[in-house]
Amino acid sequence: MSDAFDLIVIGAGPGGYVCAVRAAQLGLKVACVEKRETLGGTCLNIGCIPSKALLQSSENYHALLHQFAEHGIQAKDVALDLDRMQARKAEVVSANVKGIEFLFRKNGVTWLKGAASISAPGKVEVGGQSYDARHIVIATGSESVPLPGVPVDEVRIVTSTGALSLPAVPKHLVVIGGGVIGLELGSVWRRLGAEVTVIEYLDRIVPGMDQEVAKAFQRILEKQGLAFRLGTKVTGAQVDEGGVTLTLEPAKGGETDTLQADIVLVAIGRRPYLDGLGLDDIGVVRDERGRVRTDAHFATNIDGLYAIGDAIAGPMLAHKAEDEGVALAEMLAGQAGHVNYDVIPAVVYTWPEVASLGRTEEELKAAGIAYKVGKFPFTANGRARAMGDTDGFVKILADARTDRLLGAHILGPDAGTLIAELATAMEFGASSEDVARICHAHPSLSEAVKEAALAVDGRAIHI
């Protein structure tokens, strides 16, 4: 095997492997470095994919216990087989990571197994061997942010990695952090029978989400049995044979308190994983949050060195990293890459799901932009009624003068799928009128999107 490549990508997560595959499709000689035994990075191995497998399994279990009777389906002697549920999760992960191995073989991408370091511009060290590359891409992803005073052991105090592989349903799971990861995994274990308490330092959950949606989302989660302690700081943790004792205090100051838990999940955010790459040795510039600083073409201050995904600024989302990987590969091949950062959807895969796109009301107000709002509840959607999933609504924000779509927010069944229509509309500069005049199939959940678009101009039909 030759030790010289047109491109070496460091990291085989969604950003890295997609960048490698696309570059190979465009005729570049490509290698991808991955130190895990499997490809796919955090997302496929210990993140997006296994969590969605458990979310689906736990939803099925909960529906069988609590919802199927409404549909005339009676079930007796229902039992939870957690070992089988975890085994299925592993099977789903295995199928996905093997799929990437196939893509590498199909497209001629060389997999360099081991940890990488960049010894000099254009040189990558892997397993004691040096490789030359005209271009190097950092796509090393991110890791869980630690919380001072709450040491993770992945047994009693866990990150998302440990929370995906608990050997038994905890009696009381405490989630530190009211963001996407904490709420998704908290929902899994709540459905399987755990008492779940979410502690959030801020006075609201899912920071950055449209506040009206966030408040409605919290009410739904509370109906499902999740408890919330907002405006609360965790200052310490004591582990013993009985579990974990957390020390709490109000975020704005006050008397301390304690809370007992069997398992504690630390989910306060993620940070770029850049350890061992030797970036400081070669003078790579970072920003105030430790991320690699890049220009509009993903280039660092070092010639031939680029970075994408969680390693750089922007939302830490797999699909954002994938789009950056494709755009960069196309740029390196002499084409024009494209990522529209104003149209990147974000989804919380609880049930109901929450999906957001573009600006929130709070952001529009802060920017002094005049806007109109159109909303439509799923209680008025025929398909949602037939499904028995009527919680939530669609909310569309449009420019008051031009009617151009500025933001879209959906709380409801299959919100993550429904948001794609509005992402397409926003990508091509559509107005709410454009969406309203599209014929939507009946009966479908997507009719709620049409009705919300109609509601922007005060002419929804079914409310």
mmCIF file of C-alpha atoms in Angstrom, residues 122-263:
data_model
loop_
_atom_site.group_PDB
_atom_site.id
_atom_site.type_symbol
_atom_site.label_atom_id
_atom_site.label_comp_id
_atom_site.label_asym_id
_atom_site.label_seq_id
_atom_site.Cartn_x
_atom_site.Cartn_y
_atom_site.Cartn_z
ATOM 1 C CA GLY A 122 0.862 17.150 5.028
ATOM 2 C CA LYS A 123 2.038 14.335 7.312
ATOM 3 C CA VAL A 124 -0.098 11.984 9.423
ATOM 4 C CA GLU A 125 1.261 9.370 11.826
ATOM 5 C CA VAL A 126 -0.822 6.234 12.459
ATOM 6 C CA GLY A 127 0.481 3.245 14.399
ATOM 7 C CA GLY A 128 4.106 4.235 13.983
ATOM 8 C CA GLN A 129 3.851 4.713 10.234
ATOM 9 C CA SER A 130 3.959 8.045 8.446
ATOM 10 C CA TYR A 131 1.620 8.944 5.576
ATOM 11 C CA ASP A 132 1.784 11.902 3.214
ATOM 12 C CA ALA A 133 -1.317 13.776 2.071
ATOM 13 C CA ARG A 134 -1.958 16.862 -0.056
ATOM 14 C CA HIS A 135 -4.995 17.534 2.132
ATOM 15 C CA ILE A 136 -5.823 16.520 5.725
ATOM 16 C CA VAL A 137 -9.286 16.817 7.289
ATOM 17 C CA ILE A 138 -9.907 16.821 11.036
ATOM 18 C CA ALA A 139 -13.261 15.122 11.668
ATOM 19 C CA THR A 140 -12.712 13.754 15.158
ATOM 20 C CA GLY A 141 -16.106 14.581 16.624
ATOM 21 C CA SER A 142 -16.852 15.396 20.242
ATOM 22 C CA GLU A 143 -17.023 14.010 23.767
ATOM 23 C CA SER A 144 -19.239 14.552 26.797
ATOM 24 C CA VAL A 145 -18.456 17.640 28.850
ATOM 25 C CA PRO A 146 -17.475 16.707 32.430
ATOM 26 C CA LEU A 147 -19.142 18.319 35.435
ATOM 27 C CA PRO A 148 -16.805 19.359 38.279
ATOM 28 C CA GLY A 149 -17.606 17.496 41.479
ATOM 29 C CA VAL A 150 -19.523 14.750 39.662
ATOM 30 C CA PRO A 151 -16.909 12.190 38.557
ATOM 31 C CA VAL A 152 -18.071 9.785 35.861
ATOM 32 C CA ASP A 153 -17.396 6.077 36.397
ATOM 33 C CA GLU A 154 -19.864 4.794 33.747
ATOM 34 C CA VAL A 155 -21.421 2.597 36.442
ATOM 35 C CA ARG A 156 -23.314 4.826 38.853
ATOM 36 C CA ILE A 157 -22.496 8.176 37.281
ATOM 37 C CA VAL A 158 -22.652 7.813 33.509
ATOM 38 C CA THR A 159 -22.413 9.751 30.291
ATOM 39 C CA SER A 160 -24.663 8.950 27.356
ATOM 40 C CA THR A 161 -22.355 5.995 26.637
ATOM 41 C CA GLY A 162 -23.135 4.313 29.943
ATOM 42 C CA ALA A 163 -26.799 5.316 29.848
ATOM 43 C CA LEU A 164 -27.205 3.330 26.624
ATOM 44 C CA SER A 165 -26.010 0.112 28.246
ATOM 45 C CA LEU A 166 -27.494 -0.017 31.737
ATOM 46 C CA PRO A 167 -27.896 -3.660 32.808
ATOM 47 C CA ALA A 168 -31.157 -2.985 34.661
ATOM 48 C CA VAL A 169 -33.859 -0.339 34.803
ATOM 49 C CA PRO A 170 -32.906 2.086 37.597
ATOM 50 C CA LYS A 171 -35.426 2.905 40.282
ATOM 51 C CA HIS A 172 -34.483 6.585 40.110
ATOM 52 C CA LEU A 173 -32.499 8.089 37.256
ATOM 53 C CA VAL A 174 -31.350 11.668 37.671
ATOM 54 C CA VAL A 175 -30.433 13.452 34.456
ATOM 55 C CA ILE A 176 -28.166 16.473 34.803
ATOM 56 C CA GLY A 177 -28.906 18.655 31.789
ATOM 57 C CA GLY A 178 -32.216 19.465 30.109
ATOM 58 C CA GLY A 179 -30.951 19.264 26.547
ATOM 59 C CA VAL A 180 -31.557 16.811 23.719
ATOM 60 C CA ILE A 181 -29.402 13.915 24.950
ATOM 61 C CA GLY A 182 -30.690 14.008 28.517
ATOM 62 C CA LEU A 183 -34.340 14.209 27.491
ATOM 63 C CA GLU A 184 -34.082 11.409 24.933
ATOM 64 C CA LEU A 185 -32.330 8.993 27.279
ATOM 65 C CA GLY A 186 -34.482 10.077 30.203
ATOM 66 C CA SER A 187 -37.532 9.232 28.084
ATOM 67 C CA VAL A 188 -36.152 5.760 27.312
ATOM 68 C CA TRP A 189 -35.721 4.778 30.945
ATOM 69 C CA ARG A 190 -38.939 6.486 32.057
ATOM 70 C CA ARG A 191 -40.940 4.367 29.593
ATOM 71 C CA LEU A 192 -39.221 1.261 30.902
ATOM 72 C CA GLY A 193 -40.276 2.037 34.456
ATOM 73 C CA ALA A 194 -37.702 4.325 36.050
ATOM 74 C CA GLU A 195 -38.519 7.420 38.050
ATOM 75 C CA VAL A 196 -36.730 10.223 36.193
ATOM 76 C CA THR A 197 -35.750 13.653 37.479
ATOM 77 C CA VAL A 198 -34.149 16.199 35.157
ATOM 78 C CA ILE A 199 -31.992 18.891 36.736
ATOM 79 C CA GLU A 200 -31.262 21.957 34.603
ATOM 80 C CA TYR A 201 -29.130 24.953 35.572
ATOM 81 C CA LEU A 202 -31.203 27.328 33.441
ATOM 82 C CA ASP A 203 -34.840 28.182 34.093
ATOM 83 C CA ARG A 204 -35.974 26.254 30.981
ATOM 84 C CA ILE A 205 -35.266 23.051 29.091
ATOM 85 C CA VAL A 206 -33.787 22.736 25.564
ATOM 86 C CA PRO A 207 -32.007 26.099 25.472
ATOM 87 C CA GLY A 208 -32.089 27.666 22.030
ATOM 88 C CA MET A 209 -35.455 26.178 21.138
ATOM 89 C CA ASP A 210 -38.434 28.461 20.546
ATOM 90 C CA GLN A 211 -39.703 29.176 24.063
ATOM 91 C CA GLU A 212 -43.374 28.554 23.316
ATOM 92 C CA VAL A 213 -42.477 25.131 21.944
ATOM 93 C CA ALA A 214 -40.127 24.392 24.840
ATOM 94 C CA LYS A 215 -42.799 25.166 27.446
ATOM 95 C CA ALA A 216 -45.371 22.986 25.703
ATOM 96 C CA PHE A 217 -42.768 20.229 25.336
ATOM 97 C CA GLN A 218 -42.011 20.307 29.064
ATOM 98 C CA ARG A 219 -45.703 20.016 29.923
ATOM 99 C CA ILE A 220 -45.998 16.927 27.728
ATOM 100 C CA LEU A 221 -42.922 15.336 29.306
ATOM 101 C CA GLU A 222 -44.323 16.036 32.752
ATOM 102 C CA LYS A 223 -47.546 14.250 31.762
ATOM 103 C CA GLN A 224 -45.355 11.302 30.790
ATOM 104 C CA GLY A 225 -43.904 11.257 34.293
ATOM 105 C CA LEU A 226 -40.626 13.146 34.011
ATOM 106 C CA ALA A 227 -39.971 15.548 36.884
ATOM 107 C CA PHE A 228 -38.006 18.772 36.440
ATOM 108 C CA ARG A 229 -35.913 20.876 38.773
ATOM 109 C CA LEU A 230 -35.016 24.009 36.843
ATOM 110 C CA GLY A 231 -32.705 26.800 37.926
ATOM 111 C CA THR A 232 -30.718 24.266 39.919
ATOM 112 C CA LYS A 233 -26.977 23.604 40.088
ATOM 113 C CA VAL A 234 -25.347 20.270 40.951
ATOM 114 C CA THR A 235 -22.230 20.924 43.033
ATOM 115 C CA GLY A 236 -21.190 17.455 44.147
ATOM 116 C CA ALA A 237 -21.841 13.730 44.130
ATOM 117 C CA GLN A 238 -21.162 10.994 46.675
ATOM 118 C CA VAL A 239 -21.270 7.371 45.521
ATOM 119 C CA ASP A 240 -21.875 4.468 47.881
ATOM 120 C CA GLU A 241 -23.411 0.997 47.726
ATOM 121 C CA GLY A 242 -26.915 2.481 47.830
ATOM 122 C CA GLY A 243 -26.435 4.761 44.869
ATOM 123 C CA VAL A 244 -25.530 8.421 44.445
ATOM 124 C CA THR A 245 -26.233 11.415 46.667
ATOM 125 C CA LEU A 246 -26.197 14.673 44.731
ATOM 126 C CA THR A 247 -25.654 18.048 46.344
ATOM 127 C CA LEU A 248 -27.788 20.772 44.798
ATOM 128 C CA GLU A 249 -28.156 24.500 45.168
ATOM 129 C CA PRO A 250 -30.297 27.131 43.439
ATOM 130 C CA ALA A 251 -28.547 28.540 40.366
ATOM 131 C CA LYS A 252 -29.034 32.067 41.697
ATOM 132 C CA GLY A 253 -27.808 31.193 45.167
ATOM 133 C CA GLY A 254 -29.497 29.864 48.296
ATOM 134 C CA GLU A 255 -29.558 26.874 50.592
ATOM 135 C CA THR A 256 -28.123 23.552 49.458
ATOM 136 C CA ASP A 257 -30.190 20.397 49.132
ATOM 137 C CA THR A 258 -29.573 16.732 48.384
ATOM 138 C CA LEU A 259 -31.141 14.219 46.023
ATOM 139 C CA GLN A 260 -30.769 10.430 45.970
ATOM 140 C CA ALA A 261 -30.453 8.432 42.753
ATOM 141 C CA ASP A 262 -29.602 4.936 41.613
ATOM 142 C CA ILE A 263 -28.008 6.242 38.427
#
